[in-house]
PDB file of C-alpha atoms and ligand atoms in Angstrom:
ATOM      1  CA  ALA A   1       0.100  -0.204  -0.319  1.00 83.00           C
ATOM      2  CA  ARG A   2       2.971   2.561   0.728  1.00 88.00           C
ATOM      3  CA  ALA A   3       5.042   2.019  -2.379  1.00 90.00           C
ATOM      4  CA  ILE A   4       1.241   2.475  -4.389  1.00 87.00           C
ATOM      5  CA  HIS A   5       0.419   5.352  -2.001  1.00 89.00           C
ATOM      6  CA  ASP A   6       4.259   7.178  -2.812  1.00 91.00           C
ATOM      7  CA  VAL A   7       2.919   6.919  -6.957  1.00 91.00           C
ATOM      8  CA  PHE A   8       0.268   7.937  -6.450  1.00 92.00           C
ATOM      9  CA  ARG A   9       0.123  11.435  -3.733  1.00 94.00           C
ATOM     10  CA  PRO A  10       2.076  14.162  -5.733  1.00 95.00           C
ATOM     11  CA  ILE A  11      -0.720  13.746  -9.120  1.00 96.00           C
ATOM     12  CA  VAL A  12      -3.126  13.435  -6.614  1.00 97.00           C
ATOM     13  CA  GLU A  13      -1.663  16.228  -4.233  1.00 97.00           C
ATOM     14  CA  ALA A  14      -1.508  18.735  -7.081  1.00 97.00           C
ATOM     15  CA  ARG A  15      -4.888  18.083  -8.447  1.00 97.00           C
ATOM     16  CA  TYR A  16      -6.822  18.988  -5.147  1.00 97.00           C
ATOM     17  CA  GLU A  17      -4.229  21.429  -3.920  1.00 97.00           C
ATOM     18  CA  GLY A  18      -5.535  22.779  -7.846  1.00 97.00           C
ATOM     19  CA  TRP A  19      -8.823  22.427  -7.263  1.00 96.00           C
ATOM     20  CA  HIS A  20      -9.363  23.516  -3.730  1.00 95.00           C
ATOM     21  CA  ALA A  21      -7.414  26.752  -3.917  1.00 95.00           C
ATOM     22  CA  ARG A  22      -7.018  28.071  -7.480  1.00 94.00           C
ATOM     23  CA  GLY A  23      -9.940  26.142  -9.172  1.00 95.00           C
ATOM     24  CA  GLN A  24      -8.002  24.497 -11.438  1.00 95.00           C
ATOM     25  CA  ALA A  25      -9.848  21.367 -13.237  1.00 94.00           C
ATOM     26  CA  PRO A  26      -6.912  20.502 -16.226  1.00 94.00           C
ATOM     27  CA  HIS A  27      -8.641  17.085 -16.523  1.00 95.00           C
ATOM     28  CA  ARG A  28     -12.484  15.673 -16.625  1.00 93.00           C
ATOM     29  CA  ASP A  29     -10.977  12.101 -15.401  1.00 93.00           C
ATOM     30  CA  ILE A  30     -12.205  10.032 -11.711  1.00 92.00           C
ATOM     31  CA  LEU A  31      -9.900  11.822 -10.179  1.00 95.00           C
ATOM     32  CA  GLN A  32     -11.222  15.294 -10.550  1.00 97.00           C
ATOM     33  CA  SER A  33     -14.777  13.541 -10.320  1.00 96.00           C
ATOM     34  CA  LEU A  34     -13.503  12.404  -6.333  1.00 96.00           C
ATOM     35  CA  ILE A  35     -11.990  16.033  -5.739  1.00 97.00           C
ATOM     36  CA  GLU A  36     -14.866  17.483  -6.703  1.00 97.00           C
ATOM     37  CA  ALA A  37     -17.067  14.975  -4.610  1.00 96.00           C
ATOM     38  CA  LYS A  38     -19.539  16.369  -1.802  1.00 96.00           C
ATOM     39  CA  HIS A  39     -20.986  14.116   0.603  1.00 96.00           C
ATOM     40  CA  PRO A  40     -25.078  14.277  -0.156  1.00 95.00           C
ATOM     41  CA  GLU A  41     -26.186  15.287   3.306  1.00 97.00           C
ATOM     42  CA  THR A  42     -23.501  17.035   4.770  1.00 97.00           C
ATOM     43  CA  GLY A  43     -22.054  19.169   1.226  1.00 97.00           C
ATOM     44  CA  GLU A  44     -18.576  17.962   2.236  1.00 97.00           C
ATOM     45  CA  SER A  45     -15.621  17.320   0.170  1.00 97.00           C
ATOM     46  CA  PHE A  46     -13.268  14.450   0.535  1.00 97.00           C
ATOM     47  CA  THR A  47      -9.908  15.270   2.533  1.00 97.00           C
ATOM     48  CA  CYS A  48      -7.196  15.051   0.017  1.00 96.00           C
ATOM     49  CA  ASN A  49      -5.948  11.653   2.164  1.00 94.00           C
ATOM     50  CA  GLN A  50      -9.786  10.093   1.304  1.00 95.00           C
ATOM     51  CA  VAL A  51      -9.002  10.782  -2.790  1.00 96.00           C
ATOM     52  CA  MET A  52      -5.521   9.068  -1.833  1.00 94.00           C
ATOM     53  CA  GLU A  53      -7.856   5.932  -0.432  1.00 92.00           C
ATOM     54  CA  GLN A  54     -10.161   5.888  -3.747  1.00 94.00           C
ATOM     55  CA  VAL A  55      -7.818   6.680  -6.313  1.00 94.00           C
ATOM     56  CA  SER A  56      -5.898   3.481  -3.992  1.00 92.00           C
ATOM     57  CA  THR A  57      -8.901   1.305  -4.721  1.00 91.00           C
ATOM     58  CA  ILE A  58     -10.266   1.796  -8.087  1.00 92.00           C
ATOM     59  CA  PHE A  59      -6.347   1.301  -8.807  1.00 91.00           C
ATOM     60  CA  LEU A  60      -6.367  -1.875  -6.924  1.00 90.00           C
ATOM     61  CA  ALA A  61      -9.359  -3.018  -8.695  1.00 92.00           C
ATOM     62  CA  GLY A  62      -9.257  -2.194 -11.979  1.00 92.00           C
ATOM     63  CA  HIS A  63      -5.693  -2.275 -13.328  1.00 92.00           C
ATOM     64  CA  GLU A  64      -4.687  -6.011 -12.497  1.00 94.00           C
ATOM     65  CA  THR A  65      -8.630  -7.229 -13.340  1.00 97.00           C
ATOM     66  CA  SER A  66      -9.353  -5.708 -16.784  1.00 97.00           C
ATOM     67  CA  ALA A  67      -5.311  -6.829 -17.961  1.00 97.00           C
ATOM     68  CA  SER A  68      -6.227 -10.488 -16.606  1.00 97.00           C
ATOM     69  CA  THR A  69      -9.333 -10.166 -19.123  1.00 98.00           C
ATOM     70  CA  MET A  70      -7.442  -8.776 -21.328  1.00 98.00           C
ATOM     71  CA  THR A  71      -5.358 -11.751 -21.156  1.00 98.00           C
ATOM     72  CA  TRP A  72      -7.346 -14.831 -21.408  1.00 98.00           C
ATOM     73  CA  ALA A  73      -9.228 -12.832 -24.117  1.00 98.00           C
ATOM     74  CA  LEU A  74      -6.523 -12.416 -26.544  1.00 98.00           C
ATOM     75  CA  TYR A  75      -5.105 -15.953 -25.991  1.00 98.00           C
ATOM     76  CA  MET A  76      -8.513 -17.096 -26.157  1.00 98.00           C
ATOM     77  CA  LEU A  77      -8.319 -15.601 -29.722  1.00 98.00           C
ATOM     78  CA  ALA A  78      -5.364 -17.018 -30.567  1.00 98.00           C
ATOM     79  CA  GLU A  79      -6.084 -20.501 -30.217  1.00 98.00           C
ATOM     80  CA  CYS A  80      -9.998 -20.502 -31.793  1.00 98.00           C
ATOM     81  CA  ARG A  81      -8.556 -18.508 -35.315  1.00 97.00           C
ATOM     82  CA  HIS A  82     -11.732 -18.251 -37.030  1.00 97.00           C
ATOM     83  CA  ILE A  83     -13.230 -16.593 -34.051  1.00 98.00           C
ATOM     84  CA  GLN A  84     -10.535 -14.114 -34.419  1.00 98.00           C
ATOM     85  CA  ASP A  85     -11.224 -13.882 -38.105  1.00 97.00           C
ATOM     86  CA  ARG A  86     -14.555 -13.189 -37.612  1.00 98.00           C
ATOM     87  CA  VAL A  87     -14.539 -10.746 -35.225  1.00 98.00           C
ATOM     88  CA  ARG A  88     -11.548  -9.258 -36.836  1.00 98.00           C
ATOM     89  CA  ALA A  89     -14.420  -8.111 -40.187  1.00 98.00           C
ATOM     90  CA  GLU A  90     -16.409  -6.765 -37.792  1.00 98.00           C
ATOM     91  CA  ILE A  91     -13.869  -4.513 -35.970  1.00 98.00           C
ATOM     92  CA  ALA A  92     -12.965  -3.746 -39.853  1.00 97.00           C
ATOM     93  CA  ALA A  93     -17.250  -3.185 -40.811  1.00 98.00           C
ATOM     94  CA  VAL A  94     -17.316  -0.560 -38.090  1.00 98.00           C
ATOM     95  CA  ALA A  95     -14.838   1.194 -37.827  1.00 97.00           C
ATOM     96  CA  GLY A  96     -12.485   0.492 -41.330  1.00 95.00           C
ATOM     97  CA  ASP A  97      -9.062   2.364 -39.943  1.00 92.00           C
ATOM     98  CA  ALA A  98     -10.578   4.505 -37.576  1.00 96.00           C
ATOM     99  CA  PRO A  99      -9.656   5.326 -34.102  1.00 96.00           C
ATOM    100  CA  LEU A 100     -12.471   3.671 -31.845  1.00 97.00           C
ATOM    101  CA  THR A 101     -14.685   5.503 -30.418  1.00 96.00           C
ATOM    102  CA  ALA A 102     -17.806   4.174 -27.803  1.00 95.00           C
ATOM    103  CA  PRO A 103     -20.538   4.051 -30.049  1.00 97.00           C
ATOM    104  CA  MET A 104     -18.198   2.161 -32.335  1.00 98.00           C
ATOM    105  CA  LEU A 105     -18.229  -0.051 -29.304  1.00 98.00           C
ATOM    106  CA  LYS A 106     -21.454  -0.629 -29.401  1.00 97.00           C
ATOM    107  CA  GLU A 107     -21.674  -2.173 -32.471  1.00 98.00           C
ATOM    108  CA  MET A 108     -19.119  -4.827 -32.257  1.00 98.00           C
ATOM    109  CA  GLY A 109     -21.624  -7.646 -30.309  1.00 98.00           C
ATOM    110  CA  GLN A 110     -19.202  -9.884 -31.321  1.00 98.00           C
ATOM    111  CA  LEU A 111     -16.506  -8.531 -29.516  1.00 98.00           C
ATOM    112  CA  ARG A 112     -18.633  -8.197 -26.445  1.00 98.00           C
ATOM    113  CA  ASN A 113     -19.198 -11.325 -26.034  1.00 98.00           C
ATOM    114  CA  ILE A 114     -16.075 -12.524 -26.599  1.00 98.00           C
ATOM    115  CA  PHE A 115     -15.562 -10.377 -23.226  1.00 98.00           C
ATOM    116  CA  ARG A 116     -18.287 -12.198 -21.372  1.00 98.00           C
ATOM    117  CA  GLU A 117     -17.102 -15.254 -22.599  1.00 98.00           C
ATOM    118  CA  THR A 118     -13.969 -14.566 -21.760  1.00 98.00           C
ATOM    119  CA  LEU A 119     -14.945 -13.454 -18.110  1.00 98.00           C
ATOM    120  CA  ARG A 120     -17.366 -16.459 -17.966  1.00 98.00           C
ATOM    121  CA  LEU A 121     -14.566 -18.965 -18.313  1.00 98.00           C
ATOM    122  CA  TYR A 122     -11.255 -16.632 -16.313  1.00 98.00           C
ATOM    123  CA  PRO A 123     -13.551 -14.828 -13.878  1.00 98.00           C
ATOM    124  CA  PRO A 124     -10.783 -12.456 -12.696  1.00 98.00           C
ATOM    125  CA  VAL A 125     -11.931 -12.649  -8.984  1.00 97.00           C
ATOM    126  CA  SER A 126     -12.430 -16.512  -8.837  1.00 96.00           C
ATOM    127  CA  PHE A 127     -14.588 -16.400  -5.905  1.00 95.00           C
ATOM    128  CA  LEU A 128     -15.503 -13.512  -3.143  1.00 94.00           C
ATOM    129  CA  PRO A 129     -16.072 -14.454   0.684  1.00 93.00           C
ATOM    130  CA  ARG A 130     -19.437 -13.599   2.034  1.00 93.00           C
ATOM    131  CA  GLU A 131     -20.872 -13.301   6.088  1.00 94.00           C
ATOM    132  CA  VAL A 132     -23.552 -15.236   7.173  1.00 95.00           C
ATOM    133  CA  THR A 133     -25.693 -11.912   8.418  1.00 95.00           C
ATOM    134  CA  CYS A 134     -28.611 -13.737  10.137  1.00 97.00           C
ATOM    135  CA  PRO A 135     -29.018 -17.621  11.063  1.00 97.00           C
ATOM    136  CA  MET A 136     -30.700 -19.540   7.471  1.00 94.00           C
ATOM    137  CA  ASP A 137     -30.740 -23.289   6.146  1.00 95.00           C
ATOM    138  CA  MET A 138     -29.075 -23.677   2.824  1.00 89.00           C
ATOM    139  CA  ARG A 139     -29.086 -26.940   0.669  1.00 86.00           C
ATOM    140  CA  ASP A 140     -28.492 -29.489   3.664  1.00 92.00           C
ATOM    141  CA  LYS A 141     -27.125 -27.615   5.506  1.00 92.00           C
ATOM    142  CA  HIS A 142     -27.614 -25.050   9.041  1.00 95.00           C
ATOM    143  CA  LEU A 143     -25.789 -21.883   8.619  1.00 95.00           C
ATOM    144  CA  GLU A 144     -25.346 -19.378  11.792  1.00 96.00           C
ATOM    145  CA  THR A 145     -24.604 -15.699  11.770  1.00 97.00           C
ATOM    146  CA  GLY A 146     -21.175 -15.096  11.075  1.00 97.00           C
ATOM    147  CA  SER A 147     -19.867 -17.504   8.851  1.00 95.00           C
ATOM    148  CA  MET A 148     -18.027 -16.910   6.077  1.00 95.00           C
ATOM    149  CA  LEU A 149     -18.928 -18.371   2.746  1.00 93.00           C
ATOM    150  CA  VAL A 150     -17.489 -18.293  -0.584  1.00 93.00           C
ATOM    151  CA  VAL A 151     -19.871 -17.821  -3.552  1.00 93.00           C
ATOM    152  CA  ALA A 152     -17.367 -18.802  -6.903  1.00 96.00           C
ATOM    153  CA  PRO A 153     -18.415 -17.596  -9.930  1.00 97.00           C
ATOM    154  CA  TRP A 154     -15.381 -19.938 -11.212  1.00 97.00           C
ATOM    155  CA  LEU A 155     -17.348 -22.764  -9.820  1.00 97.00           C
ATOM    156  CA  THR A 156     -21.105 -21.473 -11.048  1.00 97.00           C
ATOM    157  CA  GLN A 157     -19.728 -20.326 -14.357  1.00 98.00           C
ATOM    158  CA  ARG A 158     -18.425 -23.713 -15.214  1.00 98.00           C
ATOM    159  CA  ASN A 159     -20.483 -26.383 -13.690  1.00 97.00           C
ATOM    160  CA  LYS A 160     -22.722 -27.832 -16.604  1.00 97.00           C
ATOM    161  CA  ASP A 161     -26.264 -27.745 -14.679  1.00 96.00           C
ATOM    162  CA  ASN A 162     -25.378 -24.649 -15.743  1.00 96.00           C
ATOM    163  CA  TRP A 163     -24.123 -23.606 -19.248  1.00 97.00           C
ATOM    164  CA  ALA A 164     -23.998 -26.718 -22.477  1.00 97.00           C
ATOM    165  CA  CYS A 165     -19.859 -27.654 -23.056  1.00 97.00           C
ATOM    166  CA  PRO A 166     -19.014 -25.312 -19.637  1.00 98.00           C
ATOM    167  CA  HIS A 167     -15.356 -25.396 -21.231  1.00 98.00           C
ATOM    168  CA  ALA A 168     -15.709 -24.278 -24.645  1.00 98.00           C
ATOM    169  CA  PHE A 169     -15.026 -20.920 -25.204  1.00 98.00           C
ATOM    170  CA  ASP A 170     -17.887 -20.049 -27.395  1.00 98.00           C
ATOM    171  CA  PRO A 171     -18.747 -16.334 -27.013  1.00 98.00           C
ATOM    172  CA  ASP A 172     -22.766 -16.619 -29.524  1.00 98.00           C
ATOM    173  CA  ARG A 173     -23.472 -18.717 -26.470  1.00 97.00           C
ATOM    174  CA  PHE A 174     -24.627 -14.900 -24.835  1.00 97.00           C
ATOM    175  CA  ASP A 175     -26.548 -14.402 -28.554  1.00 97.00           C
ATOM    176  CA  ASP A 176     -28.337 -17.691 -27.657  1.00 96.00           C
ATOM    177  CA  PRO A 177     -31.996 -16.529 -25.759  1.00 96.00           C
ATOM    178  CA  ALA A 178     -32.311 -20.245 -24.546  1.00 95.00           C
ATOM    179  CA  ASN A 179     -29.120 -19.240 -22.648  1.00 96.00           C
ATOM    180  CA  ALA A 180     -30.988 -15.693 -21.446  1.00 95.00           C
ATOM    181  CA  ASP A 181     -32.226 -16.840 -17.211  1.00 95.00           C
ATOM    182  CA  MET A 182     -28.029 -18.782 -17.261  1.00 95.00           C
ATOM    183  CA  VAL A 183     -26.925 -14.716 -18.273  1.00 95.00           C
ATOM    184  CA  LYS A 184     -28.402 -13.506 -15.477  1.00 94.00           C
ATOM    185  CA  GLN A 185     -28.130 -16.290 -12.481  1.00 94.00           C
ATOM    186  CA  ALA A 186     -24.700 -17.579 -13.412  1.00 97.00           C
ATOM    187  CA  TRP A 187     -23.046 -14.958 -14.672  1.00 98.00           C
ATOM    188  CA  PHE A 188     -21.419 -12.430 -11.811  1.00 97.00           C
ATOM    189  CA  PRO A 189     -17.526 -11.492 -13.043  1.00 98.00           C
ATOM    190  CA  PHE A 190     -18.542  -8.933 -11.513  1.00 98.00           C
ATOM    191  CA  GLY A 191     -20.623 -10.037  -8.050  1.00 96.00           C
ATOM    192  CA  ARG A 192     -23.687  -8.841  -7.358  1.00 92.00           C
ATOM    193  CA  GLY A 193     -26.118  -6.951  -4.958  1.00 90.00           C
ATOM    194  CA  PRO A 194     -25.129  -3.823  -2.947  1.00 90.00           C
ATOM    195  CA  ARG A 195     -21.301  -4.301  -3.623  1.00 91.00           C
ATOM    196  CA  VAL A 196     -21.297  -4.939  -6.909  1.00 95.00           C
ATOM    197  CA  CYS A 197     -18.429  -3.567  -9.269  1.00 96.00           C
ATOM    198  CA  VAL A 198     -18.819   0.077  -9.977  1.00 94.00           C
ATOM    199  CA  GLY A 199     -16.115   0.301 -12.678  1.00 95.00           C
ATOM    200  CA  ALA A 200     -17.840  -2.816 -14.961  1.00 97.00           C
ATOM    201  CA  GLY A 201     -18.672  -0.513 -17.231  1.00 96.00           C
ATOM    202  CA  PHE A 202     -15.556   1.060 -17.272  1.00 94.00           C
ATOM    203  CA  ALA A 203     -13.934  -2.201 -17.635  1.00 97.00           C
ATOM    204  CA  GLN A 204     -15.994  -3.385 -20.896  1.00 98.00           C
ATOM    205  CA  GLN A 205     -14.777  -0.732 -22.401  1.00 97.00           C
ATOM    206  CA  GLU A 206     -12.061  -0.416 -22.073  1.00 97.00           C
ATOM    207  CA  VAL A 207     -11.398  -4.347 -22.612  1.00 98.00           C
ATOM    208  CA  MET A 208     -13.063  -4.104 -25.721  1.00 98.00           C
ATOM    209  CA  THR A 209     -10.666  -1.227 -26.947  1.00 98.00           C
ATOM    210  CA  VAL A 210      -7.560  -2.769 -26.465  1.00 98.00           C
ATOM    211  CA  ILE A 211      -8.935  -6.048 -28.233  1.00 98.00           C
ATOM    212  CA  ALA A 212      -9.996  -4.232 -31.124  1.00 98.00           C
ATOM    213  CA  ALA A 213      -6.972  -2.235 -30.916  1.00 97.00           C
ATOM    214  CA  VAL A 214      -4.543  -5.708 -31.219  1.00 98.00           C
ATOM    215  CA  VAL A 215      -6.498  -8.104 -33.225  1.00 98.00           C
ATOM    216  CA  ARG A 216      -7.525  -5.643 -36.387  1.00 96.00           C
ATOM    217  CA  ARG A 217      -3.406  -4.699 -36.455  1.00 96.00           C
ATOM    218  CA  PHE A 218      -1.988  -8.513 -35.578  1.00 98.00           C
ATOM    219  CA  ALA A 219      -3.105 -12.237 -36.142  1.00 98.00           C
ATOM    220  CA  LEU A 220      -2.464 -13.579 -32.919  1.00 98.00           C
ATOM    221  CA  SER A 221      -1.188 -17.462 -32.102  1.00 97.00           C
ATOM    222  CA  VAL A 222       0.010 -19.586 -29.749  1.00 98.00           C
ATOM    223  CA  PRO A 223       3.932 -20.521 -29.501  1.00 98.00           C
ATOM    224  CA  PRO A 224       3.469 -24.472 -30.453  1.00 97.00           C
ATOM    225  CA  GLY A 225       3.158 -26.639 -27.428  1.00 96.00           C
ATOM    226  CA  PHE A 226       2.350 -24.201 -25.147  1.00 97.00           C
ATOM    227  CA  LYS A 227      -0.878 -24.488 -22.756  1.00 97.00           C
ATOM    228  CA  PRO A 228      -1.425 -21.953 -19.499  1.00 98.00           C
ATOM    229  CA  GLU A 229      -2.218 -23.368 -16.442  1.00 97.00           C
ATOM    230  CA  PRO A 230      -4.501 -21.003 -14.952  1.00 97.00           C
ATOM    231  CA  ILE A 231      -4.064 -20.593 -10.529  1.00 96.00           C
ATOM    232  CA  SER A 232      -5.550 -17.523  -8.244  1.00 93.00           C
ATOM    233  CA  ARG A 233      -3.397 -15.293  -6.864  1.00 88.00           C
ATOM    234  CA  LEU A 234      -5.641 -12.228  -6.896  1.00 85.00           C
ATOM    235  CA  THR A 235      -6.643 -12.914  -9.607  1.00 94.00           C
ATOM    236  CA  ILE A 236      -7.036 -15.500 -12.408  1.00 96.00           C
ATOM    237  CA  ARG A 237      -3.487 -15.733 -14.033  1.00 95.00           C
ATOM    238  CA  PRO A 238      -1.466 -17.948 -16.219  1.00 97.00           C
ATOM    239  CA  ARG A 239       0.842 -18.751 -13.753  1.00 97.00           C
ATOM    240  CA  THR A 240       4.615 -18.370 -16.180  1.00 96.00           C
ATOM    241  CA  GLY A 241       2.906 -15.474 -17.978  1.00 97.00           C
ATOM    242  CA  MET A 242       0.992 -15.935 -21.413  1.00 98.00           C
ATOM    243  CA  PRO A 243       3.465 -15.458 -24.870  1.00 97.00           C
ATOM    244  CA  LEU A 244       1.411 -15.361 -27.757  1.00 98.00           C
ATOM    245  CA  LEU A 245       2.810 -14.706 -31.002  1.00 98.00           C
ATOM    246  CA  PHE A 246       2.008 -11.447 -33.098  1.00 97.00           C
ATOM    247  CA  GLY A 247       2.546 -11.949 -37.031  1.00 97.00           C
ATOM    248  CA  ALA A 248       0.615  -9.588 -39.839  1.00 94.00           C
ATOM    249  CA  VAL A 249      -2.592 -10.505 -40.400  1.00 93.00           C
ATOM    250  CA  GLY A 250      -3.147 -12.567 -43.348  1.00 76.00           C
ATOM    251  CA  ASP A 251      -0.315 -14.411 -43.105  1.00 65.00           C
TER     252      ASP A 251
HETATM  253  C1  HEM B 301     -13.085  -6.870 -16.158  1.00 53.44           C
HETATM  254  C2  HEM B 301     -12.186  -6.265 -15.207  1.00 53.44           C
HETATM  255  C3  HEM B 301     -12.804  -6.106 -13.185  1.00 53.44           C
HETATM  256  C4  HEM B 301     -14.077  -7.522 -13.136  1.00 53.44           C
HETATM  257  C5  HEM B 301     -13.768  -9.190 -13.522  1.00 53.44           C
HETATM  258  C6  HEM B 301     -14.467  -6.706 -11.510  1.00 53.44           C
HETATM  259  C7  HEM B 301     -14.473  -7.216 -10.240  1.00 53.44           C
HETATM  260  C8  HEM B 301     -15.501  -7.023  -9.592  1.00 53.44           C
HETATM  261  C9  HEM B 301     -15.860  -7.407  -8.224  1.00 53.44           C
HETATM  262  C10 HEM B 301     -16.404  -9.573  -8.493  1.00 53.44           C
HETATM  263  C11 HEM B 301     -16.318  -6.729  -7.501  1.00 53.44           C
HETATM  264  C12 HEM B 301     -16.706  -7.346  -5.859  1.00 53.44           C
HETATM  265  C13 HEM B 301     -16.086  -7.505  -5.123  1.00 53.44           C
HETATM  266  C14 HEM B 301     -16.488  -8.390  -4.166  1.00 53.44           C
HETATM  267  O1  HEM B 301     -17.918  -8.847  -4.063  1.00 53.44           O
HETATM  268  O2  HEM B 301     -16.248  -8.331  -2.435  1.00 53.44           O
HETATM  269  C15 HEM B 301     -15.541  -5.665  -7.608  1.00 53.44           C
HETATM  270  C16 HEM B 301     -15.955  -4.690  -7.581  1.00 53.44           C
HETATM  271  C17 HEM B 301     -15.186  -2.931  -7.087  1.00 53.44           C
HETATM  272  N1  HEM B 301     -14.912  -3.172  -8.932  1.00 53.44           N
HETATM  273 FE1  HEM B 301     -13.902  -3.964  -9.907  1.00 53.44          FE
HETATM  274  N2  HEM B 301     -13.314  -5.518 -11.534  1.00 53.44           N
HETATM  275  C18 HEM B 301     -13.422  -4.774 -12.876  1.00 53.44           C
HETATM  276  C19 HEM B 301     -13.010  -3.463 -13.355  1.00 53.44           C
HETATM  277  C20 HEM B 301     -13.092  -2.687 -12.405  1.00 53.44           C
HETATM  278  C21 HEM B 301     -13.016  -1.476 -13.178  1.00 53.44           C
HETATM  279  C22 HEM B 301     -11.604  -0.884 -13.993  1.00 53.44           C
HETATM  280  C23 HEM B 301     -12.804  -0.469 -11.749  1.00 53.44           C
HETATM  281  C24 HEM B 301     -12.824   0.917 -11.772  1.00 53.44           C
HETATM  282  C25 HEM B 301     -12.274   1.616 -12.762  1.00 53.44           C
HETATM  283  C26 HEM B 301     -13.061  -1.032 -10.363  1.00 53.44           C
HETATM  284  C27 HEM B 301     -13.241  -0.938  -9.057  1.00 53.44           C
HETATM  285  C28 HEM B 301     -13.620  -1.771  -8.167  1.00 53.44           C
HETATM  286  C29 HEM B 301     -14.236  -0.906  -7.080  1.00 53.44           C
HETATM  287  C30 HEM B 301     -13.638   0.233  -6.417  1.00 53.44           C
HETATM  288  C31 HEM B 301     -15.133  -2.274  -6.283  1.00 53.44           C
HETATM  289  C32 HEM B 301     -15.552  -2.625  -5.261  1.00 53.44           C
HETATM  290  C33 HEM B 301     -16.855  -1.547  -5.393  1.00 53.44           C
HETATM  291  C34 HEM B 301     -17.230  -1.504  -3.746  1.00 53.44           C
HETATM  292  O3  HEM B 301     -17.153  -2.634  -2.859  1.00 53.44           O
HETATM  293  O4  HEM B 301     -18.760  -0.509  -3.403  1.00 53.44           O
HETATM  294  N3  HEM B 301     -13.784  -2.701 -10.985  1.00 53.44           N
HETATM  295  N4  HEM B 301     -15.080  -5.969  -8.667  1.00 53.44           N
END
């Protein structure tokens, strides 16, 4: 935490001072909205330290999760050349050679399904701990107040009772009306309820943009014989990294 704070402190302090002392707002970004935020009841602003804490949380929650998703999505596309070629065609049809914009991403349904299917197979947050708040029975178990429950997207999203061919990478399943219920009940890489990820929309745009930018320029393949081993280290990562080959499109 100290190392992270040391990186952010000079940036946050300069921006905080700039706004509160001189009304300066050099960027319209998440940091600026935190600096300007006011408590809905008391009207108070965050202190500089509180902004630091918020920035650190967003950094921690937001960068490795998205990086993990990009890593596994590029791997799946490298494994499945037909899906890679199809999505490259979609990106070309929507965007041509122009820089990518948010409205363009909205028209890239296949790319969005690749994002969702990657999160189904490789949810970066593979399990979520929860505390039981009142005594209850669940299945054949009695749960006492204060017990810990683990909800695991990794298991639920790969369970054959929920998804057909659960270990297969099949982005089109998200377009199948027969799966509509399971998308609601058995797909929750961003959690659920009051603590659901606040960055889900941001993550979707960020990951889709990066994948589109890579795939439109490079043909990806997996080095012969390489099979990544997923391990849970804060997020789901490939144990020995993810070496992928970047070739010219059309080769
Ligand atoms: C694909 C990428 C992402 C995944 C899979 C993901 C997943 C999650 C999950 C599962 C939770 C809930 C944890 C729990 O219930 O215990 C969560 C919370 C959170 N996420 Fe994300 N996240 C992603 C990207 C982001 C991004 C990009 C940001 C910020 C820009 C972000 C900010 C947060 C914050 C601040 C929380 C805590 C919310 C709260 O407790 O009120 N996340 N995320």
